[in-house]
Amino acid sequence: MNALNVPRAFITGCATTALTADETAFLKEAAPWGLILFRRNVETPAQVAALVAAFREAVGRADAPVLIDQEGGRVQRLGPPHWPAYPPADLFARRAEAGDVDGAAEAAWLGARLMAADLAALGITVDCVPCADLRLPEGHGIIGDRAYGATPEQVAHLARAATEGLMSGGVLPVLKHIPGHGRARADSHESLPIVETSRAELEATDFAPFRLLADLPLGMTAHVVYAAIDPDRPATTSPKVIAEIIRGHIGFDGALMSDDLSMGALAGSLASRTEASFAAGCDLALHCNGRLDEMSEVASRTPILQGEAARRCAAALARLVAPEEIVLGEARARFSAMIATS
């Protein structure tokens, strides 16, 4: 930890349900900006809250962000028996496509507000939602029912409702996967997707919902090559995609994190991946698998959070607000009735 307790510009995972002595020492020394939790880190509410507190104690920052992927459906790290099972975004999408756009948005808002209540009770302050990728017929199933629909307008409308639900519950959203993963034919967890679609078509479709949501505080890149823009590098490591598309055409000025640098879409060592993501314009590097040797490699190539990256991260955290009052029992009953009729 440096003398001024300034974090390094990365987000890390951990191996299991409690920090090991080696992990605690690493966190104290490396001072990551945030921690991300996965199902392997979750057992009970008391255990998760203790893990969150131990992380913040180790890094010496009471407001250090703790992130999770709690979308609903296939992607939720908290689940029964201690937390509710939430539906995927597709449930809201189908309701909107059936004509009940207002009801779909209301349900998306309420579901996100309830998830925020679950997270805030544990000290988790960031949820990697919304997934603003389009549901397209040629796309790989890795997106599938995680999408809020097939049109930019519907996706942006329902994603906006979900983000407002989260933020009213004291949790920050992460806009993903910028500038769009829906058209990718491969799962970037396993291999590198290459999208051959023209720039004009991408701007009219895949990129459009992100442009409508560009004011959100945090974003996550896509490990996808857009051949019409940069045929050699995925968005995460492409200065051209980040400058011209994410910061330029889309107009996103929030704090931009990479997707997980340990994913199969990226080539090279963790050190080279980390360096390339920062050189491209990412503000934060994300590493998720909890392997201490890899965490250390990422940390060794991560700068202190400073300059524009520090400004964007501070601006994001400044948008955290105290949760608005909600009667949870009544809200959960209302949400259950909503999704039962969808």
Coordinates of N, CA and C in Angstrom, one line a residue, residues 67-225:
L67 N -17.8 -5.6 -6.5 CA -18.6 -5.8 -7.7 C -19.1 -7.3 -7.7
I68 N -20.1 -7.5 -8.4 CA -20.7 -8.8 -8.7 C -21.4 -8.8 -10.0
D69 N -21.6 -10.0 -10.6 CA -22.5 -10.2 -11.7 C -23.8 -10.8 -11.2
Q70 N -24.8 -9.9 -11.0 CA -26.1 -10.4 -10.6 C -27.1 -9.9 -11.6
E71 N -27.2 -10.6 -12.7 CA -28.1 -10.2 -13.8 C -29.5 -10.8 -13.6
G72 N -29.6 -12.0 -13.1 CA -30.8 -12.8 -13.1 C -30.6 -13.9 -14.2
G73 N -31.4 -15.0 -14.1 CA -31.3 -16.1 -15.0 C -30.0 -16.8 -14.9
R74 N -29.3 -17.1 -16.0 CA -28.1 -17.9 -15.9 C -26.9 -17.2 -15.1
V75 N -27.0 -15.9 -15.1 CA -25.9 -15.1 -14.5 C -26.3 -14.5 -13.2
Q76 N -26.3 -15.2 -12.1 CA -26.5 -14.6 -10.8 C -25.6 -15.4 -9.8
R77 N -24.8 -14.7 -9.1 CA -23.9 -15.3 -8.1 C -24.5 -15.6 -6.8
L78 N -25.5 -14.8 -6.4 CA -26.3 -15.0 -5.2 C -27.6 -15.7 -5.6
G79 N -28.0 -16.8 -4.9 CA -29.2 -17.5 -5.2 C -29.7 -18.3 -4.1
P80 N -30.8 -19.0 -4.3 CA -31.4 -19.8 -3.2 C -30.3 -20.7 -2.6
P81 N -30.5 -21.0 -1.3 CA -31.6 -20.7 -0.4 C -31.6 -19.3 0.3
H82 N -30.5 -18.6 0.2 CA -30.4 -17.4 1.0 C -30.9 -16.2 0.2
W83 N -30.9 -16.2 -1.1 CA -31.4 -15.1 -1.9 C -32.4 -15.6 -3.0
P84 N -33.2 -14.7 -3.4 CA -34.2 -15.1 -4.4 C -33.5 -15.4 -5.8
A85 N -34.2 -16.3 -6.6 CA -33.8 -16.5 -8.0 C -34.5 -15.4 -8.8
Y86 N -33.8 -14.7 -9.6 CA -34.4 -13.6 -10.4 C -34.4 -14.1 -11.9
P87 N -35.4 -13.6 -12.7 CA -35.5 -14.0 -14.1 C -34.5 -13.3 -14.9
P88 N -34.2 -13.9 -16.1 CA -33.3 -13.3 -17.0 C -33.9 -12.0 -17.7
A89 N -33.1 -11.2 -18.3 CA -33.6 -10.0 -19.0 C -34.6 -10.4 -20.1
D90 N -34.5 -11.5 -20.7 CA -35.4 -12.0 -21.7 C -36.9 -12.0 -21.3
L91 N -37.1 -12.2 -20.0 CA -38.5 -12.2 -19.6 C -39.1 -10.8 -19.8
F92 N -38.4 -9.8 -19.5 CA -38.8 -8.4 -19.6 C -38.9 -8.1 -21.1
A93 N -37.9 -8.6 -21.9 CA -37.9 -8.3 -23.3 C -39.2 -8.9 -24.0
R94 N -39.5 -10.1 -23.6 CA -40.7 -10.8 -24.3 C -42.0 -10.0 -23.9
R95 N -42.0 -9.5 -22.7 CA -43.2 -8.8 -22.3 C -43.4 -7.5 -23.1
A96 N -42.2 -6.8 -23.3 CA -42.3 -5.6 -24.1 C -42.6 -5.9 -25.5
E97 N -42.1 -7.0 -26.1 CA -42.4 -7.4 -27.5 C -43.8 -7.8 -27.6
A98 N -44.5 -8.2 -26.5 CA -45.9 -8.6 -26.6 C -46.8 -7.4 -26.5
G99 N -46.2 -6.2 -26.3 CA -46.9 -4.9 -26.3 C -47.0 -4.2 -25.0
D100 N -46.6 -4.9 -23.9 CA -46.7 -4.2 -22.6 C -45.3 -3.6 -22.3
V101 N -44.9 -2.5 -23.0 CA -43.6 -1.9 -22.8 C -43.5 -1.3 -21.4
D102 N -44.6 -0.6 -20.9 CA -44.5 0.0 -19.6 C -44.4 -1.0 -18.5
G103 N -45.2 -2.1 -18.6 CA -45.1 -3.2 -17.6 C -43.8 -3.8 -17.6
A104 N -43.2 -4.0 -18.7 CA -41.9 -4.6 -18.8 C -40.8 -3.7 -18.1
A105 N -40.9 -2.4 -18.4 CA -40.0 -1.5 -17.8 C -40.2 -1.5 -16.3
E106 N -41.4 -1.5 -15.8 CA -41.7 -1.4 -14.4 C -41.1 -2.7 -13.7
A107 N -41.3 -3.8 -14.3 CA -40.8 -5.1 -13.8 C -39.3 -5.1 -13.8
A108 N -38.6 -4.6 -14.8 CA -37.2 -4.5 -14.9 C -36.7 -3.6 -13.8
W109 N -37.3 -2.5 -13.6 CA -36.9 -1.6 -12.5 C -37.1 -2.3 -11.1
L110 N -38.2 -2.9 -10.9 CA -38.4 -3.5 -9.6 C -37.5 -4.7 -9.3
G111 N -37.3 -5.5 -10.3 CA -36.3 -6.6 -10.1 C -35.0 -6.1 -9.8
A112 N -34.5 -5.1 -10.4 CA -33.2 -4.5 -10.2 C -33.1 -3.9 -8.8
R113 N -34.3 -3.2 -8.4 CA -34.3 -2.6 -7.1 C -34.2 -3.6 -6.0
L114 N -34.8 -4.8 -6.2 CA -34.8 -5.8 -5.2 C -33.4 -6.5 -5.2
M115 N -32.8 -6.6 -6.3 CA -31.4 -7.1 -6.3 C -30.5 -6.2 -5.6
A116 N -30.7 -4.9 -5.8 CA -29.9 -3.9 -5.1 C -30.0 -4.0 -3.6
A117 N -31.2 -4.3 -3.1 CA -31.4 -4.5 -1.7 C -30.6 -5.7 -1.2
D118 N -30.6 -6.7 -2.0 CA -29.8 -7.9 -1.6 C -28.3 -7.6 -1.5
L119 N -27.9 -6.8 -2.5 CA -26.4 -6.5 -2.6 C -26.0 -5.5 -1.5
A120 N -26.8 -4.5 -1.4 CA -26.4 -3.4 -0.4 C -26.4 -4.0 1.0
A121 N -27.2 -4.9 1.3 CA -27.2 -5.5 2.7 C -25.9 -6.2 3.0
L122 N -25.2 -6.6 1.9 CA -23.9 -7.3 2.1 C -22.7 -6.4 1.9
G123 N -22.9 -5.1 1.6 CA -21.9 -4.2 1.3 C -21.4 -4.2 -0.1
I124 N -22.1 -4.8 -1.0 CA -21.7 -4.9 -2.4 C -22.3 -3.6 -3.1
T125 N -21.4 -2.9 -3.8 CA -21.8 -1.5 -4.2 C -21.9 -1.4 -5.8
V126 N -21.5 -2.4 -6.5 CA -21.5 -2.4 -8.0 C -22.0 -3.7 -8.5
D127 N -23.0 -3.6 -9.4 CA -23.5 -4.8 -10.1 C -23.3 -4.6 -11.6
C128 N -22.7 -5.7 -12.2 CA -22.3 -5.6 -13.6 C -23.5 -5.9 -14.5
V129 N -24.4 -5.0 -14.4 CA -25.7 -4.9 -15.2 C -25.8 -3.4 -15.6
P130 N -26.3 -3.1 -16.8 CA -27.1 -4.0 -17.7 C -26.2 -4.5 -18.8
C131 N -26.7 -5.6 -19.3 CA -26.1 -6.2 -20.5 C -26.9 -5.6 -21.7
A132 N -26.3 -4.6 -22.4 CA -27.0 -3.8 -23.4 C -26.7 -4.4 -24.8
D133 N -26.3 -5.6 -24.9 CA -26.0 -6.3 -26.2 C -27.4 -6.7 -26.8
L134 N -27.5 -6.6 -28.1 CA -28.7 -7.0 -28.8 C -28.8 -8.5 -28.9
R135 N -30.1 -9.0 -28.9 CA -30.3 -10.4 -29.1 C -30.5 -10.6 -30.6
L136 N -29.5 -11.1 -31.3 CA -29.5 -11.2 -32.7 C -29.4 -12.7 -33.1
P137 N -30.1 -13.1 -34.2 CA -30.2 -14.5 -34.6 C -28.8 -15.2 -34.8
E138 N -27.9 -14.4 -35.4 CA -26.6 -15.0 -35.7 C -25.6 -15.0 -34.5
G139 N -26.0 -14.4 -33.4 CA -25.2 -14.3 -32.2 C -25.0 -15.6 -31.4
H140 N -23.9 -15.7 -30.7 CA -23.7 -16.9 -29.9 C -24.6 -16.9 -28.7
G141 N -25.0 -18.0 -28.2 CA -25.9 -18.1 -27.0 C -25.3 -17.5 -25.7
I142 N -24.0 -17.1 -25.7 CA -23.5 -16.6 -24.5 C -24.3 -15.3 -24.1
I143 N -24.8 -14.6 -25.1 CA -25.7 -13.5 -24.7 C -27.2 -14.0 -24.6
G144 N -27.8 -14.4 -25.7 CA -29.1 -15.1 -25.6 C -30.1 -14.4 -24.7
D145 N -30.5 -15.1 -23.7 CA -31.6 -14.6 -22.8 C -31.1 -13.5 -21.8
R146 N -29.8 -13.1 -21.9 CA -29.3 -12.0 -21.1 C -29.7 -10.7 -21.7
A147 N -30.1 -10.7 -22.9 CA -30.4 -9.4 -23.7 C -31.8 -9.0 -23.4
Y148 N -32.0 -7.6 -23.4 CA -33.3 -7.0 -23.2 C -34.1 -6.9 -24.5
G149 N -33.6 -7.5 -25.5 CA -34.4 -7.5 -26.8 C -33.5 -7.4 -28.0
A150 N -34.1 -7.2 -29.1 CA -33.4 -7.3 -30.4 C -33.3 -5.9 -31.1
T151 N -33.9 -4.9 -30.5 CA -33.8 -3.5 -31.1 C -33.1 -2.6 -30.2
P152 N -32.3 -1.7 -30.7 CA -31.6 -0.7 -29.8 C -32.6 0.0 -28.9
E153 N -33.7 0.5 -29.4 CA -34.6 1.3 -28.6 C -35.2 0.5 -27.4
Q154 N -35.6 -0.7 -27.6 CA -36.1 -1.5 -26.5 C -35.0 -1.9 -25.5
V155 N -33.9 -2.3 -26.0 CA -32.8 -2.7 -25.1 C -32.4 -1.5 -24.2
A156 N -32.3 -0.3 -24.8 CA -31.9 0.9 -24.0 C -33.0 1.2 -23.0
H157 N -34.3 1.1 -23.4 CA -35.4 1.5 -22.5 C -35.4 0.6 -21.3
L158 N -35.3 -0.7 -21.5 CA -35.4 -1.7 -20.4 C -34.1 -1.7 -19.6
A159 N -33.0 -1.5 -20.3 CA -31.7 -1.4 -19.5 C -31.7 -0.2 -18.7
R160 N -32.3 0.9 -19.2 CA -32.3 2.2 -18.4 C -33.2 1.9 -17.1
A161 N -34.3 1.2 -17.3 CA -35.1 1.0 -16.1 C -34.4 0.2 -15.1
A162 N -33.6 -0.9 -15.5 CA -32.9 -1.7 -14.6 C -31.8 -0.9 -13.9
T163 N -31.1 0.0 -14.6 CA -30.1 0.8 -14.0 C -30.7 1.8 -13.0
E164 N -31.8 2.3 -13.3 CA -32.4 3.2 -12.3 C -32.9 2.5 -11.1
G165 N -33.3 1.2 -11.2 CA -33.7 0.4 -10.1 C -32.5 0.1 -9.2
L166 N -31.4 -0.2 -9.8 CA -30.1 -0.5 -9.1 C -29.7 0.8 -8.3
M167 N -29.7 1.9 -9.0 CA -29.1 3.1 -8.4 C -30.0 3.7 -7.3
S168 N -31.3 3.5 -7.4 CA -32.2 3.9 -6.3 C -32.0 3.0 -5.1
G169 N -31.4 1.8 -5.3 CA -31.1 1.0 -4.2 C -29.7 1.1 -3.6
G170 N -29.0 2.1 -4.1 CA -27.6 2.3 -3.6 C -26.5 1.4 -4.2
V171 N -26.8 1.0 -5.5 CA -25.8 0.1 -6.2 C -25.5 0.7 -7.6
L172 N -24.3 0.8 -8.0 CA -23.9 1.3 -9.3 C -24.0 0.3 -10.3
P173 N -24.5 0.6 -11.5 CA -24.5 -0.3 -12.7 C -23.2 -0.2 -13.5
V174 N -23.0 -1.3 -14.3 CA -21.9 -1.3 -15.2 C -22.5 -1.6 -16.6
L175 N -22.3 -0.8 -17.5 CA -22.8 -0.9 -18.9 C -21.9 -1.9 -19.7
K176 N -22.5 -3.0 -20.2 CA -21.6 -4.0 -20.8 C -22.4 -4.6 -22.0
H177 N -21.7 -5.1 -23.0 CA -20.3 -5.2 -23.2 C -20.0 -4.2 -24.3
I178 N -19.4 -3.1 -24.0 CA -19.2 -2.0 -24.9 C -18.2 -2.3 -26.0
P179 N -18.4 -2.2 -27.3 CA -19.6 -1.5 -27.9 C -20.6 -2.5 -28.4
G180 N -20.6 -3.7 -28.0 CA -21.7 -4.7 -28.4 C -21.1 -6.1 -28.6
H181 N -21.7 -7.0 -28.0 CA -21.3 -8.5 -28.1 C -22.4 -9.3 -28.8
G182 N -23.5 -8.7 -29.1 CA -24.7 -9.5 -29.5 C -24.5 -10.2 -30.8
R183 N -23.7 -9.6 -31.7 CA -23.5 -10.1 -33.1 C -22.4 -11.2 -33.1
A184 N -21.6 -11.3 -32.0 CA -20.4 -12.2 -32.0 C -20.9 -13.6 -32.1
R185 N -20.2 -14.4 -32.9 CA -20.6 -15.8 -33.2 C -19.8 -16.8 -32.3
A186 N -19.0 -16.2 -31.4 CA -18.2 -17.1 -30.5 C -18.3 -16.6 -29.1
D187 N -18.1 -17.4 -28.2 CA -18.1 -17.1 -26.7 C -16.7 -16.6 -26.4
S188 N -16.6 -15.3 -26.0 CA -15.3 -14.7 -25.8 C -14.6 -15.3 -24.5
H189 N -15.4 -16.0 -23.7 CA -14.7 -16.7 -22.6 C -13.8 -17.8 -23.1
E190 N -14.1 -18.3 -24.3 CA -13.4 -19.4 -24.9 C -12.5 -19.0 -26.1
S191 N -12.9 -18.1 -26.9 CA -12.2 -17.8 -28.1 C -12.5 -16.4 -28.6
L192 N -11.8 -15.9 -29.5 CA -11.9 -14.5 -30.0 C -13.0 -14.3 -31.1
P193 N -14.1 -13.7 -30.8 CA -15.1 -13.4 -31.8 C -14.6 -12.3 -32.8
I194 N -14.9 -12.5 -34.1 CA -14.6 -11.5 -35.1 C -15.9 -11.2 -35.8
V195 N -16.3 -9.9 -35.7 CA -17.5 -9.4 -36.4 C -17.1 -8.7 -37.7
E196 N -17.7 -9.1 -38.8 CA -17.3 -8.6 -40.1 C -18.3 -7.5 -40.6
T197 N -19.3 -7.2 -39.8 CA -20.3 -6.3 -40.2 C -19.7 -4.9 -40.4
S198 N -20.4 -4.1 -41.4 CA -19.9 -2.8 -41.7 C -20.0 -1.9 -40.5
R199 N -19.2 -0.8 -40.5 CA -19.3 0.2 -39.4 C -20.6 0.9 -39.4
A200 N -21.1 1.2 -40.6 CA -22.4 1.9 -40.7 C -23.5 1.0 -40.0
E201 N -23.5 -0.3 -40.3 CA -24.6 -1.1 -39.7 C -24.4 -1.3 -38.2
L202 N -23.1 -1.4 -37.8 CA -22.9 -1.5 -36.4 C -23.4 -0.3 -35.6
E203 N -23.1 0.9 -36.2 CA -23.5 2.1 -35.6 C -25.0 2.2 -35.5
A204 N -25.7 1.7 -36.5 CA -27.2 1.7 -36.5 C -27.8 0.7 -35.6
T205 N -27.1 -0.4 -35.2 CA -27.6 -1.5 -34.5 C -26.9 -1.7 -33.2
D206 N -25.8 -2.5 -33.2 CA -25.1 -2.9 -32.0 C -24.7 -1.8 -31.1
F207 N -24.1 -0.7 -31.7 CA -23.6 0.4 -30.9 C -24.7 1.3 -30.4
A208 N -25.9 1.2 -31.0 CA -26.9 2.2 -30.7 C -27.4 2.2 -29.3
P209 N -27.7 1.0 -28.7 CA -28.2 1.1 -27.3 C -27.1 1.7 -26.3
F210 N -25.9 1.4 -26.6 CA -24.8 2.0 -25.7 C -24.8 3.5 -25.8
R211 N -25.0 4.0 -27.0 CA -25.1 5.5 -27.2 C -26.2 6.1 -26.4
L212 N -27.3 5.4 -26.3 CA -28.5 5.8 -25.6 C -28.3 5.7 -24.0
L213 N -27.3 5.0 -23.6 CA -27.0 4.7 -22.2 C -25.6 5.3 -21.8
A214 N -25.1 6.2 -22.6 CA -23.7 6.6 -22.5 C -23.4 7.4 -21.2
D215 N -24.4 7.9 -20.5 CA -24.3 8.6 -19.3 C -24.0 7.8 -18.1
L216 N -24.0 6.4 -18.2 CA -23.9 5.6 -17.0 C -22.5 5.7 -16.5
P217 N -22.3 5.4 -15.2 CA -21.0 5.7 -14.5 C -19.9 4.8 -14.8
L218 N -20.2 3.5 -15.1 CA -19.2 2.5 -15.3 C -19.5 1.7 -16.6
G219 N -18.5 1.2 -17.3 CA -18.7 0.4 -18.4 C -17.6 -0.7 -18.5
M220 N -18.0 -1.7 -19.3 CA -17.1 -2.9 -19.4 C -16.9 -3.2 -20.9
T221 N -15.7 -3.4 -21.4 CA -15.5 -3.6 -22.8 C -15.9 -5.0 -23.2
A222 N -16.0 -5.2 -24.6 CA -16.2 -6.5 -25.2 C -14.9 -7.0 -25.7
H223 N -14.6 -8.2 -25.5 CA -13.4 -8.9 -26.1 C -13.9 -9.4 -27.5
V224 N -14.1 -8.4 -28.4 CA -14.7 -8.7 -29.7 C -13.9 -7.9 -30.8
V225 N -13.5 -8.5 -31.9 CA -12.9 -7.7 -33.0 C -14.0 -7.2 -33.9

